[in-house]
Amino acid sequence: MQHTSLVKEVTCPNCWERFPPERVWYVSSHHDLFGDLRLGPNERRRFPPTRFDPEGRALDAKGAPCHELACPRCHLGVPRVFLERPAFFASVFGSPKSGKSYLLASMIHRLRKLLPKSFAIDFSDADPQANAVLHEYEDELFAHGKPDDLVHLKKTDVTGDWYHEVTYGEKRILYPKPFFFQISPVGSHPYAAKPASVARTLCVYDNAGESFQPGADRPDNPVTQHLAKSNCLMFVYDPAQEPEFRKHLQNISEDEQVRDPAVLSRQEVLLAEVARRVKSYRGLAVNARHDRPLLVLVNKYDAWQKLLGRERLPDPWTMHPTGGFAVLRPDMIQGASAAIRQMLHEYMPAVVATAESFVEPSRIVYVPVSATGGPPQRGPDNGYWHRAGSINPMWAEVPMLYALSQFGSGSAAIIPHGVPRSAAADAAKPAVEAGGGESP
Ligand SMILES: Nc1nc2c(ncn2[C@@H]2O[C@H](COP(=O)(O)OP(=O)(O)OP(=O)(O)O)[C@@H](O)[C@H]2O)c(=O)[nH]1
Ligand SMILES: [Mg+2]
Ligand SMILES: [Zn+2]
C-alpha cells in the first residue's frame, strides 16, 4: 500500500473480522477472473496481493492493476477509507414498524445538508454503490416533484436486497449491508488543518424489526451481531405501539397508528433480547452492564408531543461567535432527555428499567425524534403513506450529532460542542469545547 498513514487494525464492516491493513485482499479487475470461493460465480475473484506495479497497485493473476479492496475472511468489499480512518459504527434497532428506516433516511438526508452548511464538515458517501438502498429511501421521501404525491418506504425484509450472502464451505451466511459515510472537517472547522485526529468513517446498519425478536438470532443468520461491535446503539422506541400511551393518545392524536391493532409490539421484551445478545456476544455476565452508550430515540414525536405540551423542538446548536461553524448544545439534548425519561418512567417504567439494567444510566440518552414531522394517511393499498410536501423531520439528525460529539473519537470530537458561558446573558459566546469527547 502506498499510503503513509493507515489505521493499526481494520474491522470488516460486513463480518466484523479484525485484521491489520497489510492483510487486506483485492478484487481482481481482469475480465477473465470471475468466480469467487465465498461469493459465487458472478463475483470477481478475490486474492491476497503478492505483486505490485510501480505505482503500488496490486496486480491480479492476469497482471491487471486492481483498486478495490476485500475482507480476507468474508471477501466482501471494504471501502479504502476503512484503512485510512477509524470507523464509527452505529446500530439502529427497534420493533417492526417503529420507524427505523424512515428515521435513518431523514437522519442522513438532514446530515448531508446541515453538516457542510453549519458545522463545516464534509459528509459524503464513502461507497455510493453500497448506499444505494438508502439513496432510494431519501429520493422517495425528499426528491418527489409534487408536494401532493403520496410517498412511503417499504418494510425492511429479513432476506433480499438488504443482505449479502457469503458461503463458508457448506454454510451460507447472510450479513446486513452496511451504509458508509466519510466525515471530515473542512473550511473554518477548528480541526480543518489537522483532519486526521477527528475524521471518521461512519458505518450504519438498519435491520428488519423481526430480526431482533427472541428466537430470530441463529448462527447461520448473524444479522444483528453488529450490535455488539457498535460504538453507539440507537434504540428506536415507538410510543404509538404501547397500550399505556395509546390510552392517553386516543383523543389527542390524529395519527391512526395509535388506534391500529396491527401496530403493537412488546418493545421492552425486544430491548431485553438485544441486551441478552450483546452480553452473550461480548462474553459479559447476565448482571453486568454494557459499557457503550445507548440512545433511546423516542420516535413519532409528532404523534405524542402534546403529552409534553410542546410544539416544534428548537435546534440544539448555536453559531460560534466567529460565525464560521456551529457548536452543538449537549445541555439542550440532556435537558430534553431528562424530561423524556420522566415521561417514560411514568407511562412505561419497564422500558426505563430494562434500558438501565442493560447500560450504565449515565450513558443513556433519551432523544425525541420525528422522521416525518406529521402523521401518515391511508393510501391506495390501505397502507400508511405521507404527502411528499408535508414531510418535515424534527430532531432526526440530533442523535447522530450527539453520538459523534460525545462518543465519536478519542481526545477530540468532530462535532464542536459546548454550553454558552452564561446561557441566558451570553448566549452568543459559547465556551467551545472542540475536544472532550470520550471514546467508548
Ligand atoms: N407519525 C409518524 N409516523 C411515522 C414516523 N416515521 C415513520 N412513521 C410511520 O411508521 C411506519 C413504519 O416505519 P418504518 O420506517 O418502515 O419502520 P421500521 O422500523 O423500519 O419497520 P421494519 O422495517 O418493519 O422493521 C410507517 O408506516 C410510517 O408511516 C414519524 O416520524 N411520525
Ligand atoms: Mg425498516
Ligand atoms: Zn469480512
Tab-separated table of C-alpha atoms and ligand atoms in Angstrom:
chain	number	residue	atom	x	y	z
A	1	MET	CA	0.000	0.000	0.000
A	2	GLN	CA	1.330	3.429	-0.851
A	3	HIS	CA	-0.478	5.346	1.905
A	4	THR	CA	1.519	6.891	4.660
A	5	SER	CA	-0.969	6.725	7.496
A	6	LEU	CA	-3.007	3.610	7.982
A	7	VAL	CA	-5.061	2.505	10.958
A	8	LYS	CA	-3.477	-0.215	13.105
A	9	GLU	CA	-6.402	-2.560	12.753
A	10	VAL	CA	-9.296	-2.700	10.302
A	11	THR	CA	-12.712	-4.026	11.318
A	12	CYS	CA	-14.564	-5.551	8.374
A	13	PRO	CA	-17.937	-3.756	8.214
A	14	ASN	CA	-19.627	-6.924	6.939
A	15	CYS	CA	-18.399	-9.885	9.042
A	16	TRP	CA	-16.648	-7.764	11.756
A	17	GLU	CA	-13.361	-9.698	11.425
A	18	ARG	CA	-10.407	-7.625	12.627
A	19	PHE	CA	-7.208	-7.665	10.598
A	20	PRO	CA	-4.094	-5.498	10.114
A	21	PRO	CA	-4.272	-3.347	6.932
A	22	GLU	CA	-1.405	-5.296	5.293
A	23	ARG	CA	-3.613	-8.396	5.283
A	24	VAL	CA	-6.327	-6.824	3.118
A	25	TRP	CA	-7.293	-8.710	-0.048
A	26	TYR	CA	-8.004	-7.273	-3.500
A	27	VAL	CA	-10.739	-7.702	-6.088
A	28	SER	CA	-9.393	-8.866	-9.481
A	29	SER	CA	-10.051	-6.441	-12.309
A	30	HIS	CA	-9.191	-8.580	-15.368
A	31	HIS	CA	-12.390	-9.618	-17.181
A	32	ASP	CA	-11.369	-13.306	-17.247
A	33	LEU	CA	-11.106	-13.573	-13.473
A	34	PHE	CA	-14.665	-14.273	-12.432
A	35	GLY	CA	-15.812	-16.662	-9.729
A	36	ASP	CA	-15.039	-16.416	-6.033
A	37	LEU	CA	-14.988	-19.186	-3.446
A	38	ARG	CA	-17.161	-17.290	-0.970
A	39	LEU	CA	-19.277	-15.046	-3.177
A	40	GLY	CA	-20.136	-17.302	-6.134
A	41	PRO	CA	-19.584	-17.409	-9.907
A	42	ASN	CA	-20.854	-13.912	-10.711
A	43	GLU	CA	-18.407	-12.060	-8.489
A	44	ARG	CA	-14.874	-11.139	-9.450
A	45	ARG	CA	-12.191	-13.272	-7.816
A	46	ARG	CA	-10.663	-12.058	-4.553
A	47	PHE	CA	-6.939	-12.586	-3.840
A	48	PRO	CA	-4.214	-11.770	-1.316
A	49	PRO	CA	-1.797	-9.424	-3.153
A	50	THR	CA	1.735	-10.646	-3.898
A	51	ARG	CA	2.772	-8.476	-6.874
A	52	PHE	CA	2.504	-4.687	-7.237
A	53	ASP	CA	3.105	-2.279	-10.124
A	54	PRO	CA	5.475	0.730	-9.730
A	55	GLU	CA	2.527	2.882	-8.517
A	56	GLY	CA	1.916	0.423	-5.676
A	57	ARG	CA	-1.274	-1.079	-7.166
A	58	ALA	CA	-1.802	-4.812	-6.601
A	59	LEU	CA	-1.677	-6.973	-9.747
A	60	ASP	CA	-4.173	-9.788	-10.229
A	61	ALA	CA	-3.378	-13.267	-11.668
A	62	LYS	CA	-3.568	-11.823	-15.227
A	63	GLY	CA	-1.335	-8.863	-14.364
A	64	ALA	CA	-4.112	-6.215	-14.320
A	65	PRO	CA	-3.792	-3.454	-11.693
A	66	CYS	CA	-6.537	-3.543	-9.025
A	67	HIS	CA	-8.086	-0.867	-6.792
A	68	GLU	CA	-10.950	-2.448	-4.901
A	69	LEU	CA	-10.281	-3.999	-1.505
A	70	ALA	CA	-11.914	-7.002	0.136
A	71	CYS	CA	-12.021	-8.627	3.553
A	72	PRO	CA	-9.684	-11.644	3.881
A	73	ARG	CA	-12.414	-13.591	5.712
A	74	CYS	CA	-15.796	-12.894	4.064
A	75	HIS	CA	-14.361	-11.496	0.761
A	76	LEU	CA	-16.966	-8.687	0.729
A	77	GLY	CA	-15.848	-5.188	-0.253
A	78	VAL	CA	-14.117	-2.941	2.266
A	79	PRO	CA	-14.050	0.755	1.212
A	80	ARG	CA	-10.476	2.081	1.191
A	81	VAL	CA	-11.307	4.724	3.814
A	82	PHE	CA	-11.611	1.914	6.381
A	83	LEU	CA	-7.826	1.504	6.134
A	84	GLU	CA	-7.136	5.201	6.481
A	85	ARG	CA	-9.540	6.403	9.167
A	86	PRO	CA	-11.007	4.891	12.296
A	87	ALA	CA	-14.562	3.677	11.841
A	88	PHE	CA	-17.526	4.730	13.945
A	89	PHE	CA	-20.201	2.025	13.999
A	90	ALA	CA	-23.808	2.882	14.857
A	91	SER	CA	-26.593	0.281	15.023
A	92	VAL	CA	-30.256	1.163	14.712
A	93	PHE	CA	-32.657	-1.345	16.270
A	94	GLY	CA	-36.306	-1.481	17.324
A	95	SER	CA	-39.572	-3.313	16.749
A	96	PRO	CA	-41.217	-3.775	13.327
A	97	LYS	CA	-42.930	-0.513	12.220
A	98	SER	CA	-41.218	1.566	14.921
A	99	GLY	CA	-39.911	3.817	12.125
A	100	LYS	CA	-36.230	2.806	11.856
A	101	SER	CA	-35.960	3.104	8.078
A	102	TYR	CA	-37.846	6.412	7.846
A	103	LEU	CA	-35.688	7.789	10.647
A	104	LEU	CA	-32.440	6.653	9.026
A	105	ALA	CA	-33.483	8.228	5.721
A	106	SER	CA	-34.396	11.540	7.421
A	107	MET	CA	-31.277	11.479	9.619
A	108	ILE	CA	-28.890	11.020	6.676
A	109	HIS	CA	-30.787	13.480	4.489
A	110	ARG	CA	-30.573	16.170	7.203
A	111	LEU	CA	-26.884	15.451	7.966
A	112	ARG	CA	-25.989	15.798	4.271
A	113	LYS	CA	-27.328	19.357	4.309
A	114	LEU	CA	-26.594	20.512	7.837
A	115	LEU	CA	-23.017	19.279	8.364
A	116	PRO	CA	-21.443	21.124	5.387
A	117	LYS	CA	-23.664	24.196	5.754
A	118	SER	CA	-23.457	24.836	9.510
A	119	PHE	CA	-20.754	22.618	11.050
A	120	ALA	CA	-18.018	22.978	8.371
A	121	ILE	CA	-17.938	19.203	7.967
A	122	ASP	CA	-17.805	17.235	4.738
A	123	PHE	CA	-20.312	14.388	4.932
A	124	SER	CA	-20.333	12.186	1.850
A	125	ASP	CA	-20.899	8.625	0.663
A	126	ALA	CA	-17.781	6.517	1.255
A	127	ASP	CA	-19.113	3.995	-1.267
A	128	PRO	CA	-22.077	5.280	-3.308
A	129	GLN	CA	-22.903	1.789	-4.579
A	130	ALA	CA	-23.142	0.390	-1.055
A	131	ASN	CA	-25.531	3.192	-0.049
A	132	ALA	CA	-27.942	2.523	-2.940
A	133	VAL	CA	-30.798	1.362	-0.677
A	134	LEU	CA	-30.506	4.489	1.436
A	135	HIS	CA	-30.414	6.699	-1.683
A	136	GLU	CA	-33.712	5.152	-2.772
A	137	TYR	CA	-35.208	5.927	0.643
A	138	GLU	CA	-34.022	9.528	0.529
A	139	ASP	CA	-35.233	10.022	-3.042
A	140	GLU	CA	-38.642	8.596	-2.191
A	141	LEU	CA	-39.169	10.886	0.807
A	142	PHE	CA	-37.353	14.056	-0.220
A	143	ALA	CA	-36.923	14.234	-4.001
A	144	HIS	CA	-40.505	13.999	-5.198
A	145	GLY	CA	-41.509	16.629	-7.702
A	146	LYS	CA	-45.052	17.298	-6.484
A	147	PRO	CA	-45.878	18.105	-2.852
A	148	ASP	CA	-49.208	16.258	-3.136
A	149	ASP	CA	-47.607	12.966	-4.213
A	150	LEU	CA	-48.087	10.131	-1.756
A	151	VAL	CA	-44.790	8.510	-0.733
A	152	HIS	CA	-43.772	5.638	1.523
A	153	LEU	CA	-40.893	3.272	2.329
A	154	LYS	CA	-41.122	-0.469	2.013
A	155	LYS	CA	-40.864	-2.542	5.109
A	156	THR	CA	-37.303	-3.857	5.620
A	157	ASP	CA	-37.289	-7.567	4.824
A	158	VAL	CA	-35.377	-10.377	6.534
A	159	THR	CA	-33.879	-11.503	3.172
A	160	GLY	CA	-33.225	-9.940	-0.247
A	161	ASP	CA	-31.714	-6.578	-1.200
A	162	TRP	CA	-30.706	-5.621	2.325
A	163	TYR	CA	-28.217	-8.518	2.740
A	164	HIS	CA	-25.027	-10.038	1.337
A	165	GLU	CA	-24.798	-13.816	1.082
A	166	VAL	CA	-21.453	-15.495	1.795
A	167	THR	CA	-20.586	-19.223	1.529
A	168	TYR	CA	-18.220	-20.847	4.013
A	169	GLY	CA	-17.796	-24.447	2.815
A	170	GLU	CA	-21.300	-25.892	3.170
A	171	LYS	CA	-22.697	-22.961	5.117
A	172	ARG	CA	-24.460	-19.912	3.657
A	173	ILE	CA	-24.487	-16.844	5.867
A	174	LEU	CA	-26.380	-13.563	5.497
A	175	TYR	CA	-24.831	-10.269	6.581
A	176	PRO	CA	-26.793	-6.999	6.575
A	177	LYS	CA	-25.430	-4.433	4.090
A	178	PRO	CA	-23.851	-1.536	5.946
A	179	PHE	CA	-24.161	2.099	4.823
A	180	PHE	CA	-20.909	4.126	4.727
A	181	PHE	CA	-20.100	7.825	5.048
A	182	GLN	CA	-16.921	9.863	5.287
A	183	ILE	CA	-16.927	12.651	7.822
A	184	SER	CA	-14.090	15.171	7.767
A	185	PRO	CA	-13.563	18.777	8.915
A	186	VAL	CA	-13.233	21.472	6.231
A	187	GLY	CA	-13.118	25.280	5.867
A	188	SER	CA	-13.483	27.125	9.162
A	189	HIS	CA	-13.767	23.980	11.318
A	190	PRO	CA	-11.347	24.110	14.312
A	191	TYR	CA	-9.711	20.852	13.157
A	192	ALA	CA	-9.609	21.655	9.421
A	193	ALA	CA	-5.797	21.909	9.494
A	194	LYS	CA	-5.351	18.549	11.255
A	195	PRO	CA	-8.253	16.450	9.983
A	196	ALA	CA	-6.639	13.088	10.781
A	197	SER	CA	-7.384	13.403	14.510
A	198	VAL	CA	-11.153	13.684	14.044
A	199	ALA	CA	-12.062	12.374	10.567
A	200	ARG	CA	-14.083	9.170	10.695
A	201	THR	CA	-15.791	6.607	8.503
A	202	LEU	CA	-19.357	6.276	9.722
A	203	CYS	CA	-20.917	2.864	9.269
A	204	VAL	CA	-24.639	2.408	9.990
A	205	TYR	CA	-26.895	-0.663	9.968
A	206	ASP	CA	-30.666	-0.966	9.509
A	207	ASN	CA	-32.419	-4.305	10.067
A	208	ALA	CA	-35.932	-5.669	9.888
A	209	GLY	CA	-37.552	-5.368	13.320
A	210	GLU	CA	-38.327	-9.104	13.273
A	211	SER	CA	-34.587	-9.893	13.400
A	212	PHE	CA	-34.375	-8.528	16.960
A	213	GLN	CA	-37.176	-10.638	18.318
A	214	PRO	CA	-36.403	-13.597	20.569
A	215	GLY	CA	-35.584	-16.723	18.569
A	216	ALA	CA	-34.503	-14.864	15.401
A	217	ASP	CA	-30.774	-14.994	16.180
A	218	ARG	CA	-29.210	-18.134	14.725
A	219	PRO	CA	-25.552	-18.984	13.985
A	220	ASP	CA	-26.261	-19.027	10.212
A	221	ASN	CA	-28.087	-15.706	10.452
A	222	PRO	CA	-25.813	-13.326	12.364
A	223	VAL	CA	-27.692	-10.291	11.032
A	224	THR	CA	-27.693	-8.473	14.356
A	225	GLN	CA	-24.123	-9.170	15.539
A	226	HIS	CA	-23.162	-5.595	14.661
A	227	LEU	CA	-24.949	-4.623	17.880
A	228	ALA	CA	-22.045	-5.975	19.911
A	229	LYS	CA	-19.408	-4.191	17.789
A	230	SER	CA	-21.188	-0.858	17.652
A	231	ASN	CA	-19.762	2.305	19.209
A	232	CYS	CA	-23.304	3.504	19.742
A	233	LEU	CA	-26.645	1.693	19.975
A	234	MET	CA	-29.734	3.544	18.767
A	235	PHE	CA	-32.956	2.011	20.050
A	236	VAL	CA	-35.939	3.330	18.091
A	237	TYR	CA	-38.812	3.303	20.567
A	238	ASP	CA	-42.339	3.970	19.311
A	239	PRO	CA	-44.906	5.201	21.867
A	240	ALA	CA	-47.671	4.618	19.293
A	241	GLN	CA	-47.129	0.872	19.874
A	242	GLU	CA	-47.673	0.961	23.636
A	243	PRO	CA	-51.142	0.330	25.103
A	244	GLU	CA	-50.368	2.682	28.023
A	245	PHE	CA	-49.510	5.588	25.718
A	246	ARG	CA	-52.388	4.779	23.427
A	247	LYS	CA	-54.912	5.350	26.207
A	248	HIS	CA	-53.659	8.916	26.511
A	249	LEU	CA	-53.168	9.496	22.794
A	250	GLN	CA	-56.581	8.241	21.565
A	251	ASN	CA	-58.223	11.607	21.896
A	252	ILE	CA	-55.356	13.976	21.298
A	253	SER	CA	-53.590	12.427	18.309
A	254	GLU	CA	-54.961	12.327	14.785
A	255	ASP	CA	-52.413	9.622	13.905
A	256	GLU	CA	-54.287	6.431	13.029
A	257	GLN	CA	-51.309	4.336	14.107
A	258	VAL	CA	-52.254	4.866	17.764
A	259	ARG	CA	-55.559	3.029	17.127
A	260	ASP	CA	-54.257	0.376	14.735
A	261	PRO	CA	-54.105	-3.145	16.227
A	262	ALA	CA	-51.505	-4.091	13.566
A	263	VAL	CA	-49.074	-1.583	15.108
A	264	LEU	CA	-48.460	-3.114	18.522
A	265	SER	CA	-45.475	-4.893	19.993
A	266	ARG	CA	-43.691	-5.656	23.250
A	267	GLN	CA	-40.768	-3.244	22.908
A	268	GLU	CA	-39.316	-3.846	26.382
A	269	VAL	CA	-39.089	-7.564	25.508
A	270	LEU	CA	-37.201	-6.695	22.337
A	271	LEU	CA	-34.824	-4.422	24.271
A	272	ALA	CA	-34.186	-7.192	26.812
A	273	GLU	CA	-33.466	-9.615	23.951
A	274	VAL	CA	-30.973	-7.172	22.402
A	275	ALA	CA	-29.323	-6.761	25.824
A	276	ARG	CA	-29.081	-10.545	26.122
A	277	ARG	CA	-27.488	-10.881	22.664
A	278	VAL	CA	-24.968	-8.078	23.189
A	279	LYS	CA	-23.912	-9.525	26.544
A	280	SER	CA	-23.621	-13.014	25.114
A	281	TYR	CA	-21.602	-11.893	22.024
A	282	ARG	CA	-19.310	-9.903	24.308
A	283	GLY	CA	-18.987	-12.586	26.965
A	284	LEU	CA	-20.485	-10.376	29.708
A	285	ALA	CA	-22.210	-11.755	32.790
A	286	VAL	CA	-26.012	-11.519	32.822
A	287	ASN	CA	-25.990	-8.870	35.534
A	288	ALA	CA	-23.073	-6.878	34.035
A	289	ARG	CA	-23.718	-3.681	32.141
A	290	HIS	CA	-22.642	-2.971	28.561
A	291	ASP	CA	-20.022	-0.183	28.572
A	292	ARG	CA	-21.130	1.620	25.406
A	293	PRO	CA	-23.754	4.348	25.053
A	294	LEU	CA	-27.418	3.705	24.365
A	295	LEU	CA	-29.528	6.371	22.686
A	296	VAL	CA	-33.249	5.762	23.118
A	297	LEU	CA	-34.839	7.517	20.140
A	298	VAL	CA	-38.425	8.128	21.175
A	299	ASN	CA	-39.914	8.280	17.700
A	300	LYS	CA	-43.031	9.764	16.054
A	301	TYR	CA	-42.736	12.831	18.301
A	302	ASP	CA	-45.410	14.479	16.148
A	303	ALA	CA	-47.902	11.878	17.437
A	304	TRP	CA	-47.227	12.336	21.166
A	305	GLN	CA	-45.733	15.840	21.569
A	306	LYS	CA	-48.976	17.076	23.128
A	307	LEU	CA	-48.252	14.820	26.125
A	308	LEU	CA	-45.303	17.107	26.843
A	309	GLY	CA	-47.228	20.231	25.887
A	310	ARG	CA	-44.577	21.244	23.377
A	311	GLU	CA	-44.528	22.260	19.762
A	312	ARG	CA	-41.517	22.072	17.431
A	313	LEU	CA	-38.199	21.395	19.089
A	314	PRO	CA	-35.618	24.215	18.834
A	315	ASP	CA	-32.303	23.419	17.102
A	316	PRO	CA	-29.804	22.283	19.776
A	317	TRP	CA	-26.855	24.186	18.351
A	318	THR	CA	-25.666	27.741	18.123
A	319	MET	CA	-23.183	29.530	15.854
A	320	HIS	CA	-19.711	30.136	17.235
A	321	PRO	CA	-19.011	33.916	17.654
A	322	THR	CA	-16.669	33.759	14.646
A	323	GLY	CA	-19.697	32.694	12.621
A	324	GLY	CA	-17.638	30.028	10.880
A	325	PHE	CA	-19.118	26.891	12.419
A	326	ALA	CA	-21.910	25.696	14.662
A	327	VAL	CA	-21.444	24.390	18.200
A	328	LEU	CA	-23.703	21.598	19.462
A	329	ARG	CA	-25.505	22.260	22.774
A	330	PRO	CA	-25.397	18.926	24.670
A	331	ASP	CA	-27.125	20.664	27.611
A	332	MET	CA	-30.276	21.134	25.483
A	333	ILE	CA	-30.246	17.466	24.444
A	334	GLN	CA	-29.623	16.293	28.008
A	335	GLY	CA	-32.434	18.575	29.239
A	336	ALA	CA	-34.834	17.002	26.736
A	337	SER	CA	-33.535	13.572	27.764
A	338	ALA	CA	-34.382	14.151	31.430
A	339	ALA	CA	-37.949	15.223	30.528
A	340	ILE	CA	-38.462	12.215	28.252
A	341	ARG	CA	-37.049	9.792	30.802
A	342	GLN	CA	-39.519	11.114	33.341
A	343	MET	CA	-42.397	10.696	30.893
A	344	LEU	CA	-41.350	7.136	30.007
A	345	HIS	CA	-40.894	6.317	33.656
A	346	GLU	CA	-44.479	7.378	34.260
A	347	TYR	CA	-46.098	5.523	31.327
A	348	MET	CA	-43.688	2.666	30.584
A	349	PRO	CA	-41.406	2.098	33.590
A	350	ALA	CA	-40.439	-1.365	32.263
A	351	VAL	CA	-38.620	0.189	29.294
A	352	VAL	CA	-36.580	2.518	31.507
A	353	ALA	CA	-35.754	-0.314	33.906
A	354	THR	CA	-34.697	-2.636	31.055
A	355	ALA	CA	-32.524	0.090	29.494
A	356	GLU	CA	-30.878	0.889	32.820
A	357	SER	CA	-30.068	-2.720	33.594
A	358	PHE	CA	-28.518	-3.072	30.119
A	359	VAL	CA	-26.376	0.100	30.054
A	360	GLU	CA	-24.990	2.370	32.788
A	361	PRO	CA	-27.761	5.006	33.324
A	362	SER	CA	-25.273	7.869	32.849
A	363	ARG	CA	-24.609	6.567	29.321
A	364	ILE	CA	-28.276	6.508	28.280
A	365	VAL	CA	-29.777	9.493	26.470
A	366	TYR	CA	-33.467	9.742	25.549
A	367	VAL	CA	-33.984	11.798	22.401
A	368	PRO	CA	-37.379	12.829	20.997
A	369	VAL	CA	-37.378	12.457	17.203
A	370	SER	CA	-39.787	12.517	14.294
A	371	ALA	CA	-38.724	11.270	10.872
A	372	THR	CA	-41.692	12.784	9.092
A	373	GLY	CA	-42.888	15.628	11.348
A	374	GLY	CA	-46.520	14.558	10.832
A	375	PRO	CA	-48.837	11.546	10.689
A	376	PRO	CA	-49.264	9.224	7.714
A	377	GLN	CA	-52.592	8.755	5.977
A	378	ARG	CA	-54.142	5.651	4.449
A	379	GLY	CA	-53.042	5.195	0.827
A	380	PRO	CA	-54.486	3.297	-2.130
A	381	ASP	CA	-53.397	-0.095	-0.719
A	382	ASN	CA	-54.766	0.813	2.726
A	383	GLY	CA	-51.141	1.100	3.928
A	384	TYR	CA	-49.592	4.208	5.509
A	385	TRP	CA	-48.359	6.941	3.159
A	386	HIS	CA	-47.140	10.506	3.614
A	387	ARG	CA	-47.679	13.604	1.444
A	388	ALA	CA	-44.248	14.414	-0.003
A	389	GLY	CA	-44.660	18.149	0.626
A	390	SER	CA	-45.567	17.762	4.286
A	391	ILE	CA	-42.510	15.751	5.382
A	392	ASN	CA	-40.590	17.935	7.794
A	393	PRO	CA	-38.395	15.923	10.226
A	394	MET	CA	-37.835	17.032	13.822
A	395	TRP	CA	-34.513	16.309	15.520
A	396	ALA	CA	-33.880	13.358	13.147
A	397	GLU	CA	-30.196	14.382	12.848
A	398	VAL	CA	-29.720	15.156	16.550
A	399	PRO	CA	-28.941	11.596	17.779
A	400	MET	CA	-26.043	11.255	15.325
A	401	LEU	CA	-24.726	14.769	16.087
A	402	TYR	CA	-24.795	13.912	19.779
A	403	ALA	CA	-23.168	10.493	19.285
A	404	LEU	CA	-20.363	11.927	17.143
A	405	SER	CA	-19.773	14.781	19.583
A	406	GLN	CA	-19.701	12.621	22.707
A	407	PHE	CA	-18.540	9.169	21.631
A	408	GLY	CA	-17.042	9.624	18.161
A	409	SER	CA	-13.316	9.775	18.835
A	410	GLY	CA	-10.571	9.757	21.407
A	411	SER	CA	-9.181	13.054	22.646
A	412	ALA	CA	-11.016	15.274	20.149
A	413	ALA	CA	-14.506	15.426	18.674
A	414	ILE	CA	-15.504	16.273	15.136
A	415	ILE	CA	-18.710	17.978	16.266
A	416	PRO	CA	-17.667	21.011	18.341
A	417	HIS	CA	-19.837	21.164	21.432
A	418	GLY	CA	-20.214	23.314	24.485
A	419	VAL	CA	-22.540	25.425	26.582
A	420	PRO	CA	-22.588	29.218	26.371
A	421	ARG	CA	-20.763	30.600	29.459
A	422	SER	CA	-23.969	32.055	30.693
A	423	ALA	CA	-26.717	30.537	28.615
A	424	ALA	CA	-29.039	33.490	29.211
A	425	ALA	CA	-26.752	36.511	29.328
A	426	ASP	CA	-24.063	35.444	26.962
A	427	ALA	CA	-25.780	33.133	24.518
A	428	ALA	CA	-23.804	34.483	21.583
A	429	LYS	CA	-20.465	33.386	23.049
A	430	PRO	CA	-20.430	29.666	23.668
A	431	ALA	CA	-17.448	28.263	25.538
A	432	VAL	CA	-16.431	25.979	22.720
A	433	GLU	CA	-15.040	22.701	23.704
A	434	ALA	CA	-13.944	21.191	20.436
A	435	GLY	CA	-12.276	18.360	22.336
A	436	GLY	CA	-13.524	16.449	25.294
A	437	GLY	CA	-15.332	13.600	23.565
A	438	GLU	CA	-14.692	10.241	25.118
A	439	SER	CA	-14.015	7.001	23.431
A	440	PRO	CA	-16.279	4.076	24.252
B	1	LIG	N1	-46.406	9.786	12.890
B	1	LIG	C1	-45.257	9.316	12.421
B	1	LIG	N2	-45.232	8.141	11.745
B	1	LIG	C2	-44.037	7.696	11.295
B	1	LIG	C3	-42.827	8.418	11.514
B	1	LIG	N3	-41.804	7.728	10.953
B	1	LIG	C4	-42.346	6.610	10.414
B	1	LIG	N4	-43.693	6.593	10.604
B	1	LIG	C5	-44.624	5.537	10.174
B	1	LIG	O1	-44.173	4.344	10.783
B	1	LIG	C6	-44.334	3.230	9.929
B	1	LIG	C7	-43.137	2.317	9.988
B	1	LIG	O2	-41.956	2.974	9.515
B	1	LIG	P1	-40.663	2.158	9.030
B	1	LIG	O3	-39.528	3.116	8.989
B	1	LIG	O4	-40.939	1.374	7.812
B	1	LIG	O5	-40.484	1.175	10.252
B	1	LIG	P2	-39.293	0.135	10.537
B	1	LIG	O6	-38.962	0.246	11.959
B	1	LIG	O7	-38.192	0.334	9.554
B	1	LIG	O8	-40.037	-1.247	10.284
B	1	LIG	P3	-39.417	-2.666	9.802
B	1	LIG	O9	-38.607	-2.390	8.571
B	1	LIG	O10	-40.637	-3.497	9.551
B	1	LIG	O11	-38.619	-3.210	10.930
B	1	LIG	C8	-44.619	3.807	8.552
B	1	LIG	O12	-45.937	3.399	8.209
B	1	LIG	C9	-44.538	5.304	8.685
B	1	LIG	O13	-45.631	5.913	8.048
B	1	LIG	C10	-42.908	9.661	12.233
B	1	LIG	O14	-41.904	10.352	12.469
B	1	LIG	N5	-44.139	10.041	12.658
B	2	MG	MG	-37.344	-0.804	8.125
B	3	ZN	ZN	-15.427	-9.594	6.401
